[in-house]
Each structure stands twice: as C-alpha cells, then as structure tokens.
Amino acid sequence: MARNLILSGGVAHDFAATSQTLAEVLLEAGVESEITDDIAGALSEPPQVDLITINAMRWKNQRGHFEDQRDQWHLPLGPDARAVLLDHLNKGGGLLAMHTASICFDDWQGWPRVLGASWRWGKSHHPPIGWTTVHVNRDHVITDGLRDFDVVDEVYSDLDVLPDVTPLATSMGQPVLWARNVRRGRLVYDALGHDTRSYDSPVHRTLLCRAAQWLLRQPVGICE
C-alpha cells in the first residue's frame, strides 16, 4: 500500500477533521496516510513516503488576520524543510496540495512556482461558504468521464495563477483543480476542501482518489 504524509494545521479551518476525512478518502485509492501538525519535524529529514499532502495554513500573517493565533501558526518553512519537499519532487514523488496550500508558506518565494498559484492579499478573496457548481474539464485522465457536481465549499477567487496552469475544474469562473509536472515529480492542487462537507460529494471524492493515483503513477479510475 502506498504511504502518504498529511501535513496539517492552521487557523480558521478544522484541519484535524478535514485531514482525517481526506485520509479516509485516499484510503479508497489504496493510500495509507499519517497525519501530523509538526510540519518542521516531519520534514527535518526525507520522509519515507510516496505522497506528501499539504492540508495546512502556515503563513506570516503580516496583515493582522487572526492576530490572536499568529504566533502559534507563524511557523516558517525553513531551508532544510523546503529542500526536503523539493527533493521529494526531484525523486519523482507526488505532492497533493489542498485548499489553503495557496496561502501557505508565503515566506517561501519559490512555493508559488511549485504550486502553480498563490493567494495575494488585497486581490484574492472568496465569497461566503455555500453551495457552488463545479464544472469539470474532462481532457485529463483524472477527470475523464466525470460529471459536473455541486458542493458546499469556499471558492478561492483571483489567485495569482501561473500562465502554464490548465484548470481541470472551475467554479464561479475560477480554477479550482489542476495537475502539473514539477521537476521529476507531479503535483495536484485542489482549491476545494474548506470543511468536511466538501468531501460529501461522491464526484469530489472520486477526483481526489484519481488525483492520488495519477500522482503515484498508478492506473487511474479504479476507485469510482
């Protein structure tokens, strides 16, 4: 069974619940997950895993948001931990980035080039959480044959998205899912997943299962 490390934790989200639910979803794809909120510790040396998942929001918070929790979650990703993540990709590993990963690690200038996008304060935003329709681009093995679906979630809007990103799904005209090759590895960013309601959608769960299979270079589509 493939092994996955979920890097979890942060403000304004129930990361403990979403990380646990995400682990249950990925188990359907034959992926066994370990969850930790000690990101620096987990990346102090190369983890012996096939997949790394980022379901966290660690950031500088220079604009004063969540000031009462700033010290707790202002945990910068140091050079050694960054090198471990990049080495994982260099060795052909998979990286699954969820929701707040576009806000995460904002003191690492190279992170947007890995992820394919970043949140820009003063420009990026999201409407209130609620029902939204996700439109699926079926031109990729991850999304082939899947239908559009409705989900309760936040739709991150007006991110700074790199021009080489091709959305595999959109909502409210915004890209919410993409897959890309990074170095010798693969990355999938899923901007959905604010809370566990997002995983109530069978199509969203299938997308994540297929994303894991693609990241692990396995045959895609067995976990529908």
GROMACS .gro file of C-alpha atoms in nm, residues 51-143:
model
   93
   51LEU     CA    1   0.298   1.101  -0.143
   52ILE     CA    2   0.304   1.423   0.060
   53THR     CA    3  -0.021   1.612   0.117
   54ILE     CA    4  -0.040   1.972   0.236
   55ASN     CA    5  -0.364   2.049   0.418
   56ALA     CA    6  -0.243   2.340   0.628
   57MET     CA    7  -0.222   2.718   0.659
   58ARG     CA    8   0.116   2.831   0.794
   59TRP     CA    9   0.187   3.192   0.699
   60LYS     CA   10   0.347   3.521   0.803
   61ASN     CA   11   0.011   3.690   0.868
   62GLN     CA   12   0.161   4.037   0.830
   63ARG     CA   13  -0.181   4.192   0.768
   64GLY     CA   14  -0.308   4.118   1.118
   65HIS     CA   15  -0.558   3.846   1.031
   66PHE     CA   16  -0.617   3.603   1.319
   67GLU     CA   17  -0.375   3.806   1.530
   68ASP     CA   18  -0.455   3.608   1.845
   69GLN     CA   19  -0.327   3.291   1.677
   70ARG     CA   20  -0.041   3.446   1.483
   71ASP     CA   21   0.247   3.316   1.695
   72GLN     CA   22   0.101   2.965   1.704
   73TRP     CA   23   0.080   2.927   1.329
   74HIS     CA   24   0.356   3.160   1.209
   75LEU     CA   25   0.590   2.867   1.160
   76PRO     CA   26   0.803   2.942   0.853
   77LEU     CA   27   0.920   2.654   0.641
   78GLY     CA   28   1.296   2.669   0.681
   79PRO     CA   29   1.553   2.600   0.408
   80ASP     CA   30   1.607   2.240   0.516
   81ALA     CA   31   1.236   2.157   0.508
   82ARG     CA   32   1.198   2.329   0.171
   83ALA     CA   33   1.486   2.121   0.038
   84VAL     CA   34   1.316   1.801   0.160
   85LEU     CA   35   0.995   1.889  -0.028
   86LEU     CA   36   1.187   1.974  -0.345
   87ASP     CA   37   1.396   1.659  -0.315
   88HIS     CA   38   1.074   1.457  -0.289
   89LEU     CA   39   0.967   1.604  -0.623
   90ASN     CA   40   1.314   1.559  -0.774
   91LYS     CA   41   1.290   1.189  -0.694
   92GLY     CA   42   0.958   1.164  -0.878
   93GLY     CA   43   0.733   1.185  -0.572
   94GLY     CA   44   0.377   1.314  -0.567
   95LEU     CA   45   0.251   1.626  -0.391
   96LEU     CA   46  -0.120   1.681  -0.322
   97ALA     CA   47  -0.198   2.038  -0.214
   98MET     CA   48  -0.539   2.120  -0.067
   99HIS     CA   49  -0.737   2.445  -0.031
  100THR     CA   50  -0.520   2.672   0.189
  101ALA     CA   51  -0.196   2.548   0.033
  102SER     CA   52  -0.217   2.858  -0.187
  103ILE     CA   53  -0.191   3.074   0.129
  104CYS     CA   54   0.063   2.850   0.299
  105PHE     CA   55   0.439   2.914   0.312
  106ASP     CA   56   0.409   3.274   0.195
  107ASP     CA   57   0.764   3.346   0.312
  108TRP     CA   58   0.898   3.094   0.057
  109GLN     CA   59   0.928   3.278  -0.275
  110GLY     CA   60   0.960   2.956  -0.472
  111TRP     CA   61   0.641   2.797  -0.339
  112PRO     CA   62   0.405   2.958  -0.597
  113ARG     CA   63   0.625   2.819  -0.875
  114VAL     CA   64   0.582   2.472  -0.727
  115LEU     CA   65   0.209   2.503  -0.662
  116GLY     CA   66   0.122   2.699  -0.974
  117ALA     CA   67  -0.053   2.983  -0.789
  118SER     CA   68  -0.058   3.194  -0.476
  119TRP     CA   69  -0.301   3.400  -0.271
  120ARG     CA   70  -0.238   3.774  -0.298
  121TRP     CA   71  -0.371   3.981  -0.009
  122GLY     CA   72  -0.574   4.275  -0.133
  123LYS     CA   73  -0.664   4.093  -0.454
  124SER     CA   74  -0.755   3.732  -0.376
  125HIS     CA   75  -1.078   3.660  -0.190
  126HIS     CA   76  -1.362   3.414  -0.158
  127PRO     CA   77  -1.740   3.450  -0.129
  128PRO     CA   78  -1.912   3.306   0.177
  129ILE     CA   79  -1.908   2.930   0.201
  130GLY     CA   80  -2.211   2.774   0.037
  131TRP     CA   81  -2.336   2.560  -0.246
  132THR     CA   82  -2.148   2.601  -0.572
  133THR     CA   83  -2.135   2.411  -0.901
  134VAL     CA   84  -1.801   2.271  -1.010
  135HIS     CA   85  -1.754   2.234  -1.386
  136VAL     CA   86  -1.522   1.952  -1.485
  137ASN     CA   87  -1.278   1.969  -1.778
  138ARG     CA   88  -1.270   1.610  -1.899
  139ASP     CA   89  -0.948   1.642  -2.104
  140HIS     CA   90  -0.729   1.471  -1.844
  141VAL     CA   91  -0.711   1.116  -1.715
  142ILE     CA   92  -0.805   1.239  -1.365
  143THR     CA   93  -1.131   1.391  -1.487
   0.00000   0.00000   0.00000
